[in-house]
């Protein structure tokens, strides 16, 4: 048994959690009468048959028959047991569950492992942030950030950090705080040394961009080299928490604006997103250094049908934009490809002309 939770607590959590909020985090919902409809997260479809009834606090899919309450929804969306789903939602709505009855089952083991990896990633983000803000090792990175004209506020919002050039500064910082070597390796933060003794930091001499899940928890990093070094951008490897093809940079922050505007701007790079955000364009996300995957397109489609692809105005950028256009259209999106002046990156353009003019440039293109 993976943790007994008293019925009255299960009910209290149910009262606190609105199924519309929960479903809305995964599915783009539109109101129709007293129900809300969206594309079902449990089967592939083009026309919405997934419905949410906010009065009864239940969901039902007319396509595949999936249905139930907040707990069924959470269990199915994230592959959790009932007890795990209750705990996760309890966490989100801020209700404490007494822990003493928890058994040592495999499931709770997996959950504990996941939460340790999350803790390691969160601490790593704080370490990198500290180095960028305070440490002498962060000087060059601070110069780079200044050259991009990122305001202190936006740096804080995006938790920008710096991984110093040393081989083991993060490793030392985290192991001293009692985080296991194995957890650090699974989090993708360090790599085992070839001689089998200890680990070394994966990210060195890089400006660090934390990547979050839809709940705003750090699940990975993108690192841009500062000074010499290859590759220019390095991402976290695939981990139990981080799946590149199913993640979009900035989605958790942008989602509200995306739903309000019913439009997404898709960029290639983290820097484009941050520059746009600073200029007041909040409905923007980026793919993670690879070409747009079907899963990412589906993720976009669940939040809005209308997408503006805004990639670099060079031949590589144009090719990537056309590939992205195909993938998005296959998922039923209406797509515009923004035309930047040649050899201009979106972030250069925004810094030079501002968010307003950038928006006007974008919106002049017809949807395809
Ligand atoms: Zn369905």
GROMACS .gro file of C-alpha atoms and ligand atoms in nm:
model
  369
    1UNK     CA    1   0.000   0.000   0.000
    2UNK     CA    2   0.156   0.328  -0.108
    3UNK     CA    3   0.053   0.555   0.172
    4UNK     CA    4  -0.283   0.561   0.341
    5UNK     CA    5  -0.459   0.895   0.323
    6UNK     CA    6  -0.768   0.959   0.538
    7UNK     CA    7  -1.095   1.008   0.346
    8UNK     CA    8  -1.168   1.344   0.503
    9UNK     CA    9  -0.838   1.478   0.366
   10UNK     CA   10  -0.914   1.338   0.020
   11UNK     CA   11  -1.247   1.524   0.032
   12UNK     CA   12  -1.094   1.846   0.162
   13UNK     CA   13  -0.843   1.848  -0.124
   14UNK     CA   14  -1.129   1.787  -0.369
   15UNK     CA   15  -1.303   2.098  -0.234
   16UNK     CA   16  -0.990   2.308  -0.275
   17UNK     CA   17  -0.891   2.202  -0.628
   18UNK     CA   18  -1.090   2.323  -0.927
   19UNK     CA   19  -1.094   2.066  -1.207
   20UNK     CA   20  -1.106   2.347  -1.462
   21UNK     CA   21  -0.771   2.476  -1.336
   22UNK     CA   22  -0.620   2.131  -1.332
   23UNK     CA   23  -0.747   2.030  -1.678
   24UNK     CA   24  -0.666   2.375  -1.814
   25UNK     CA   25  -0.301   2.322  -1.739
   26UNK     CA   26  -0.286   2.035  -1.986
   27UNK     CA   27  -0.566   2.106  -2.230
   28UNK     CA   28  -0.668   2.426  -2.403
   29UNK     CA   29  -1.038   2.455  -2.309
   30UNK     CA   30  -1.315   2.657  -2.470
   31UNK     CA   31  -1.649   2.725  -2.307
   32UNK     CA   32  -1.955   2.581  -2.478
   33UNK     CA   33  -2.275   2.617  -2.276
   34UNK     CA   34  -2.207   2.497  -1.924
   35UNK     CA   35  -1.921   2.272  -2.035
   36UNK     CA   36  -1.568   2.333  -2.146
   37UNK     CA   37  -1.425   2.144  -2.444
   38UNK     CA   38  -1.073   2.069  -2.562
   39UNK     CA   39  -0.854   1.815  -2.739
   40UNK     CA   40  -0.840   1.496  -2.540
   41UNK     CA   41  -0.502   1.435  -2.376
   42UNK     CA   42  -0.567   1.060  -2.375
   43UNK     CA   43  -0.626   0.995  -2.742
   44UNK     CA   44  -0.523   1.163  -3.065
   45UNK     CA   45  -0.790   1.383  -3.222
   46UNK     CA   46  -0.846   1.696  -3.431
   47UNK     CA   47  -1.186   1.802  -3.302
   48UNK     CA   48  -1.239   1.846  -2.929
   49UNK     CA   49  -1.437   1.572  -2.757
   50UNK     CA   50  -1.285   1.609  -2.412
   51UNK     CA   51  -1.531   1.791  -2.186
   52UNK     CA   52  -1.507   1.936  -1.838
   53UNK     CA   53  -1.809   2.002  -1.620
   54UNK     CA   54  -1.710   2.265  -1.364
   55UNK     CA   55  -2.037   2.230  -1.169
   56UNK     CA   56  -2.000   1.858  -1.108
   57UNK     CA   57  -1.618   1.881  -1.109
   58UNK     CA   58  -1.581   1.592  -1.351
   59UNK     CA   59  -1.438   1.533  -1.699
   60UNK     CA   60  -1.552   1.305  -1.980
   61UNK     CA   61  -1.420   1.226  -2.327
   62UNK     CA   62  -1.685   1.143  -2.586
   63UNK     CA   63  -1.413   0.998  -2.810
   64UNK     CA   64  -1.231   0.746  -2.593
   65UNK     CA   65  -1.462   0.728  -2.295
   66UNK     CA   66  -1.205   0.847  -2.039
   67UNK     CA   67  -1.369   1.019  -1.747
   68UNK     CA   68  -1.369   1.087  -1.376
   69UNK     CA   69  -1.278   1.345  -1.115
   70UNK     CA   70  -0.964   1.548  -1.037
   71UNK     CA   71  -0.783   1.243  -0.904
   72UNK     CA   72  -0.856   1.022  -1.207
   73UNK     CA   73  -0.748   1.307  -1.431
   74UNK     CA   74  -0.420   1.362  -1.247
   75UNK     CA   75  -0.346   0.989  -1.228
   76UNK     CA   76  -0.398   0.940  -1.600
   77UNK     CA   77  -0.219   1.255  -1.709
   78UNK     CA   78   0.095   1.190  -1.508
   79UNK     CA   79   0.087   0.814  -1.468
   80UNK     CA   80   0.045   0.825  -1.092
   81UNK     CA   81  -0.118   0.597  -0.838
   82UNK     CA   82  -0.420   0.730  -0.653
   83UNK     CA   83  -0.212   0.811  -0.343
   84UNK     CA   84   0.048   0.994  -0.552
   85UNK     CA   85  -0.219   1.194  -0.732
   86UNK     CA   86  -0.374   1.295  -0.400
   87UNK     CA   87  -0.034   1.401  -0.266
   88UNK     CA   88   0.054   1.600  -0.576
   89UNK     CA   89  -0.274   1.789  -0.575
   90UNK     CA   90  -0.253   1.837  -0.198
   91UNK     CA   91   0.084   1.995  -0.256
   92UNK     CA   92  -0.051   2.227  -0.522
   93UNK     CA   93  -0.342   2.349  -0.312
   94UNK     CA   94  -0.133   2.366   0.004
   95UNK     CA   95  -0.291   2.097   0.220
   96UNK     CA   96  -0.053   1.893   0.436
   97UNK     CA   97  -0.090   1.515   0.452
   98UNK     CA   98   0.047   1.332   0.757
   99UNK     CA   99   0.335   1.112   0.639
  100UNK     CA  100   0.381   0.848   0.911
  101UNK     CA  101   0.179   0.572   0.748
  102UNK     CA  102   0.370   0.570   0.427
  103UNK     CA  103   0.489   0.225   0.325
  104UNK     CA  104   0.821   0.142   0.162
  105UNK     CA  105   0.672   0.031  -0.169
  106UNK     CA  106   0.835   0.074  -0.510
  107UNK     CA  107   0.596   0.350  -0.599
  108UNK     CA  108   0.688   0.568  -0.306
  109UNK     CA  109   1.052   0.490  -0.380
  110UNK     CA  110   1.011   0.627  -0.733
  111UNK     CA  111   0.832   0.931  -0.598
  112UNK     CA  112   1.107   0.997  -0.344
  113UNK     CA  113   1.370   0.964  -0.614
  114UNK     CA  114   1.184   1.212  -0.832
  115UNK     CA  115   1.157   1.462  -0.550
  116UNK     CA  116   1.531   1.426  -0.475
  117UNK     CA  117   1.615   1.498  -0.838
  118UNK     CA  118   1.386   1.803  -0.827
  119UNK     CA  119   1.558   1.921  -0.511
  120UNK     CA  120   1.902   1.882  -0.670
  121UNK     CA  121   1.794   2.077  -0.979
  122UNK     CA  122   1.640   2.351  -0.770
  123UNK     CA  123   1.956   2.388  -0.561
  124UNK     CA  124   2.169   2.386  -0.876
  125UNK     CA  125   1.961   2.672  -1.020
  126UNK     CA  126   2.015   2.868  -0.699
  127UNK     CA  127   2.389   2.797  -0.705
  128UNK     CA  128   2.422   2.913  -1.067
  129UNK     CA  129   2.213   3.219  -0.991
  130UNK     CA  130   2.436   3.311  -0.697
  131UNK     CA  131   2.751   3.275  -0.908
  132UNK     CA  132   2.610   3.500  -1.179
  133UNK     CA  133   2.500   3.767  -0.934
  134UNK     CA  134   2.767   3.767  -0.668
  135UNK     CA  135   3.080   3.573  -0.756
  136UNK     CA  136   3.402   3.697  -0.921
  137UNK     CA  137   3.374   3.394  -1.150
  138UNK     CA  138   3.058   3.544  -1.296
  139UNK     CA  139   3.219   3.862  -1.434
  140UNK     CA  140   3.235   3.760  -1.802
  141UNK     CA  141   2.883   3.620  -1.790
  142UNK     CA  142   2.758   3.944  -1.635
  143UNK     CA  143   2.919   4.132  -1.926
  144UNK     CA  144   2.737   3.907  -2.172
  145UNK     CA  145   2.405   3.956  -1.992
  146UNK     CA  146   2.467   4.332  -1.995
  147UNK     CA  147   2.533   4.316  -2.372
  148UNK     CA  148   2.187   4.159  -2.414
  149UNK     CA  149   2.041   4.438  -2.200
  150UNK     CA  150   1.851   4.197  -1.974
  151UNK     CA  151   1.706   4.394  -1.684
  152UNK     CA  152   1.765   4.273  -1.326
  153UNK     CA  153   1.393   4.198  -1.307
  154UNK     CA  154   1.390   3.975  -1.612
  155UNK     CA  155   1.710   3.801  -1.500
  156UNK     CA  156   1.539   3.719  -1.175
  157UNK     CA  157   1.217   3.604  -1.344
  158UNK     CA  158   1.411   3.367  -1.569
  159UNK     CA  159   1.651   3.266  -1.289
  160UNK     CA  160   1.951   3.322  -1.512
  161UNK     CA  161   2.271   3.178  -1.372
  162UNK     CA  162   2.630   3.096  -1.448
  163UNK     CA  163   2.814   2.765  -1.427
  164UNK     CA  164   3.176   2.846  -1.346
  165UNK     CA  165   3.466   2.702  -1.547
  166UNK     CA  166   3.585   2.467  -1.273
  167UNK     CA  167   3.540   2.090  -1.301
  168UNK     CA  168   3.358   2.030  -0.977
  169UNK     CA  169   3.224   2.347  -0.811
  170UNK     CA  170   2.859   2.242  -0.845
  171UNK     CA  171   2.944   1.884  -0.747
  172UNK     CA  172   3.116   2.009  -0.430
  173UNK     CA  173   2.833   2.249  -0.347
  174UNK     CA  174   2.562   1.984  -0.378
  175UNK     CA  175   2.741   1.686  -0.221
  176UNK     CA  176   2.821   1.904   0.080
  177UNK     CA  177   2.448   1.959   0.113
  178UNK     CA  178   2.396   1.586   0.136
  179UNK     CA  179   2.276   1.518  -0.219
  180UNK     CA  180   2.381   1.173  -0.340
  181UNK     CA  181   2.620   1.131  -0.628
  182UNK     CA  182   2.366   0.901  -0.798
  183UNK     CA  183   2.094   1.167  -0.775
  184UNK     CA  184   2.326   1.428  -0.928
  185UNK     CA  185   2.405   1.196  -1.216
  186UNK     CA  186   2.038   1.115  -1.273
  187UNK     CA  187   1.956   1.485  -1.267
  188UNK     CA  188   2.203   1.530  -1.554
  189UNK     CA  189   2.409   1.777  -1.352
  190UNK     CA  190   2.731   1.576  -1.329
  191UNK     CA  191   2.899   1.296  -1.521
  192UNK     CA  192   3.096   1.005  -1.375
  193UNK     CA  193   3.474   1.039  -1.400
  194UNK     CA  194   3.643   0.785  -1.627
  195UNK     CA  195   3.861   0.655  -1.345
  196UNK     CA  196   3.542   0.565  -1.160
  197UNK     CA  197   3.612   0.801  -0.870
  198UNK     CA  198   3.351   1.071  -0.825
  199UNK     CA  199   3.192   1.294  -1.087
  200UNK     CA  200   3.256   1.619  -1.268
  201UNK     CA  201   3.021   1.904  -1.358
  202UNK     CA  202   2.843   1.872  -1.692
  203UNK     CA  203   2.801   2.248  -1.737
  204UNK     CA  204   3.113   2.462  -1.718
  205UNK     CA  205   3.172   2.822  -1.822
  206UNK     CA  206   2.814   2.858  -1.938
  207UNK     CA  207   2.530   3.103  -1.891
  208UNK     CA  208   2.253   2.888  -1.750
  209UNK     CA  209   1.886   2.899  -1.849
  210UNK     CA  210   1.668   2.684  -1.621
  211UNK     CA  211   1.399   2.489  -1.807
  212UNK     CA  212   1.074   2.429  -1.617
  213UNK     CA  213   0.787   2.186  -1.634
  214UNK     CA  214   0.429   2.310  -1.664
  215UNK     CA  215   0.414   2.351  -1.288
  216UNK     CA  216   0.716   2.579  -1.287
  217UNK     CA  217   0.963   2.332  -1.137
  218UNK     CA  218   1.317   2.322  -1.276
  219UNK     CA  219   1.360   1.998  -1.473
  220UNK     CA  220   1.669   2.079  -1.679
  221UNK     CA  221   1.902   2.348  -1.809
  222UNK     CA  222   2.020   2.503  -2.129
  223UNK     CA  223   2.372   2.641  -2.112
  224UNK     CA  224   2.528   2.893  -2.350
  225UNK     CA  225   2.905   2.895  -2.358
  226UNK     CA  226   3.068   3.220  -2.246
  227UNK     CA  227   3.392   3.278  -2.437
  228UNK     CA  228   3.554   2.988  -2.626
  229UNK     CA  229   3.409   2.640  -2.635
  230UNK     CA  230   3.188   2.391  -2.813
  231UNK     CA  231   2.903   2.337  -2.846
  232UNK     CA  232   2.765   2.689  -2.823
  233UNK     CA  233   2.450   2.558  -2.657
  234UNK     CA  234   2.437   2.252  -2.437
  235UNK     CA  235   2.116   2.110  -2.286
  236UNK     CA  236   2.061   1.871  -1.999
  237UNK     CA  237   2.049   1.510  -2.118
  238UNK     CA  238   1.724   1.313  -2.108
  239UNK     CA  239   1.648   1.227  -1.745
  240UNK     CA  240   1.352   1.073  -1.559
  241UNK     CA  241   1.211   1.429  -1.546
  242UNK     CA  242   1.341   1.596  -1.857
  243UNK     CA  243   1.215   1.494  -2.198
  244UNK     CA  244   1.330   1.743  -2.459
  245UNK     CA  245   1.079   1.646  -2.723
  246UNK     CA  246   0.789   1.704  -2.482
  247UNK     CA  247   0.905   2.030  -2.327
  248UNK     CA  248   0.887   2.391  -2.441
  249UNK     CA  249   1.099   2.663  -2.287
  250UNK     CA  250   0.889   2.924  -2.102
  251UNK     CA  251   0.551   2.752  -2.146
  252UNK     CA  252   0.466   2.767  -1.774
  253UNK     CA  253   0.513   3.145  -1.768
  254UNK     CA  254   0.358   3.213  -2.107
  255UNK     CA  255   0.048   2.997  -2.080
  256UNK     CA  256  -0.182   3.259  -1.936
  257UNK     CA  257  -0.093   3.515  -2.204
  258UNK     CA  258  -0.116   3.248  -2.476
  259UNK     CA  259  -0.471   3.160  -2.374
  260UNK     CA  260  -0.577   3.520  -2.344
  261UNK     CA  261  -0.438   3.615  -2.686
  262UNK     CA  262  -0.520   3.281  -2.847
  263UNK     CA  263  -0.182   3.301  -3.012
  264UNK     CA  264   0.172   3.167  -2.953
  265UNK     CA  265   0.502   3.305  -3.078
  266UNK     CA  266   0.750   3.025  -3.129
  267UNK     CA  267   1.118   3.119  -3.116
  268UNK     CA  268   1.435   2.919  -3.170
  269UNK     CA  269   1.633   3.043  -2.874
  270UNK     CA  270   1.612   3.116  -2.504
  271UNK     CA  271   1.761   3.460  -2.560
  272UNK     CA  272   1.486   3.549  -2.812
  273UNK     CA  273   1.219   3.450  -2.560
  274UNK     CA  274   1.372   3.654  -2.279
  275UNK     CA  275   1.424   3.961  -2.497
  276UNK     CA  276   1.065   3.936  -2.620
  277UNK     CA  277   0.935   3.887  -2.266
  278UNK     CA  278   1.122   4.194  -2.150
  279UNK     CA  279   0.967   4.392  -2.437
  280UNK     CA  280   0.617   4.293  -2.319
  281UNK     CA  281   0.558   4.000  -2.557
  282UNK     CA  282   0.453   3.736  -2.307
  283UNK     CA  283   0.292   3.471  -2.526
  284UNK     CA  284   0.619   3.321  -2.643
  285UNK     CA  285   0.797   2.987  -2.609
  286UNK     CA  286   1.100   2.818  -2.764
  287UNK     CA  287   1.173   2.463  -2.873
  288UNK     CA  288   1.485   2.319  -2.714
  289UNK     CA  289   1.753   2.340  -2.979
  290UNK     CA  290   1.612   2.061  -3.192
  291UNK     CA  291   1.354   2.087  -3.467
  292UNK     CA  292   0.999   2.103  -3.343
  293UNK     CA  293   0.861   1.761  -3.250
  294UNK     CA  294   0.508   1.632  -3.290
  295UNK     CA  295   0.468   1.627  -2.911
  296UNK     CA  296   0.575   1.990  -2.882
  297UNK     CA  297   0.332   2.084  -3.159
  298UNK     CA  298   0.054   1.905  -2.973
  299UNK     CA  299   0.150   2.086  -2.655
  300UNK     CA  300   0.124   2.417  -2.841
  301UNK     CA  301  -0.206   2.319  -3.002
  302UNK     CA  302  -0.357   2.245  -2.661
  303UNK     CA  303  -0.297   2.605  -2.562
  304UNK     CA  304  -0.374   2.787  -2.885
  305UNK     CA  305  -0.448   2.711  -3.249
  306UNK     CA  306  -0.266   3.015  -3.384
  307UNK     CA  307   0.110   3.004  -3.401
  308UNK     CA  308   0.365   3.256  -3.525
  309UNK     CA  309   0.702   3.102  -3.602
  310UNK     CA  310   0.978   3.354  -3.558
  311UNK     CA  311   1.319   3.207  -3.635
  312UNK     CA  312   1.649   3.361  -3.742
  313UNK     CA  313   1.649   3.513  -4.088
  314UNK     CA  314   1.920   3.288  -4.229
  315UNK     CA  315   1.889   2.976  -4.441
  316UNK     CA  316   1.910   2.739  -4.142
  317UNK     CA  317   1.640   2.937  -3.965
  318UNK     CA  318   1.418   2.940  -4.273
  319UNK     CA  319   1.450   2.564  -4.321
  320UNK     CA  320   1.368   2.504  -3.955
  321UNK     CA  321   1.068   2.737  -3.980
  322UNK     CA  322   0.929   2.545  -4.278
  323UNK     CA  323   0.972   2.213  -4.101
  324UNK     CA  324   0.801   2.357  -3.793
  325UNK     CA  325   0.518   2.486  -4.012
  326UNK     CA  326   0.452   2.133  -4.143
  327UNK     CA  327   0.456   1.974  -3.800
  328UNK     CA  328   0.221   2.238  -3.656
  329UNK     CA  329  -0.021   2.219  -3.946
  330UNK     CA  330  -0.040   1.843  -3.905
  331UNK     CA  331  -0.161   1.905  -3.551
  332UNK     CA  332  -0.431   2.139  -3.680
  333UNK     CA  333  -0.267   2.476  -3.610
  334UNK     CA  334  -0.294   2.792  -3.819
  335UNK     CA  335   0.059   2.913  -3.872
  336UNK     CA  336   0.229   3.237  -3.971
  337UNK     CA  337   0.598   3.258  -4.044
  338UNK     CA  338   0.734   3.596  -3.939
  339UNK     CA  339   0.961   3.763  -4.193
  340UNK     CA  340   1.259   3.922  -4.023
  341UNK     CA  341   1.483   4.151  -4.229
  342UNK     CA  342   1.763   3.931  -4.368
  343UNK     CA  343   2.042   3.835  -4.127
  344UNK     CA  344   1.854   3.975  -3.830
  345UNK     CA  345   1.780   3.765  -3.526
  346UNK     CA  346   1.453   3.824  -3.348
  347UNK     CA  347   1.633   3.939  -3.035
  348UNK     CA  348   1.845   4.194  -3.229
  349UNK     CA  349   1.529   4.323  -3.392
  350UNK     CA  350   1.340   4.362  -3.067
  351UNK     CA  351   1.630   4.530  -2.891
  352UNK     CA  352   1.666   4.772  -3.180
  353UNK     CA  353   1.302   4.852  -3.254
  354UNK     CA  354   1.109   4.749  -2.945
  355UNK     CA  355   0.824   4.510  -2.880
  356UNK     CA  356   0.550   4.716  -3.045
  357UNK     CA  357   0.711   4.736  -3.384
  358UNK     CA  358   0.810   4.372  -3.357
  359UNK     CA  359   0.446   4.282  -3.293
  360UNK     CA  360   0.333   4.484  -3.592
  361UNK     CA  361   0.588   4.311  -3.815
  362UNK     CA  362   0.464   3.976  -3.697
  363UNK     CA  363   0.096   4.040  -3.729
  364UNK     CA  364   0.115   4.165  -4.086
  365UNK     CA  365   0.175   3.811  -4.215
  366UNK     CA  366  -0.132   3.607  -4.312
  367UNK     CA  367  -0.196   3.273  -4.144
  368UNK     CA  368  -0.130   2.969  -4.360
  369LIG    ZN1  369  -1.035   1.086  -2.535
   0.00000   0.00000   0.00000
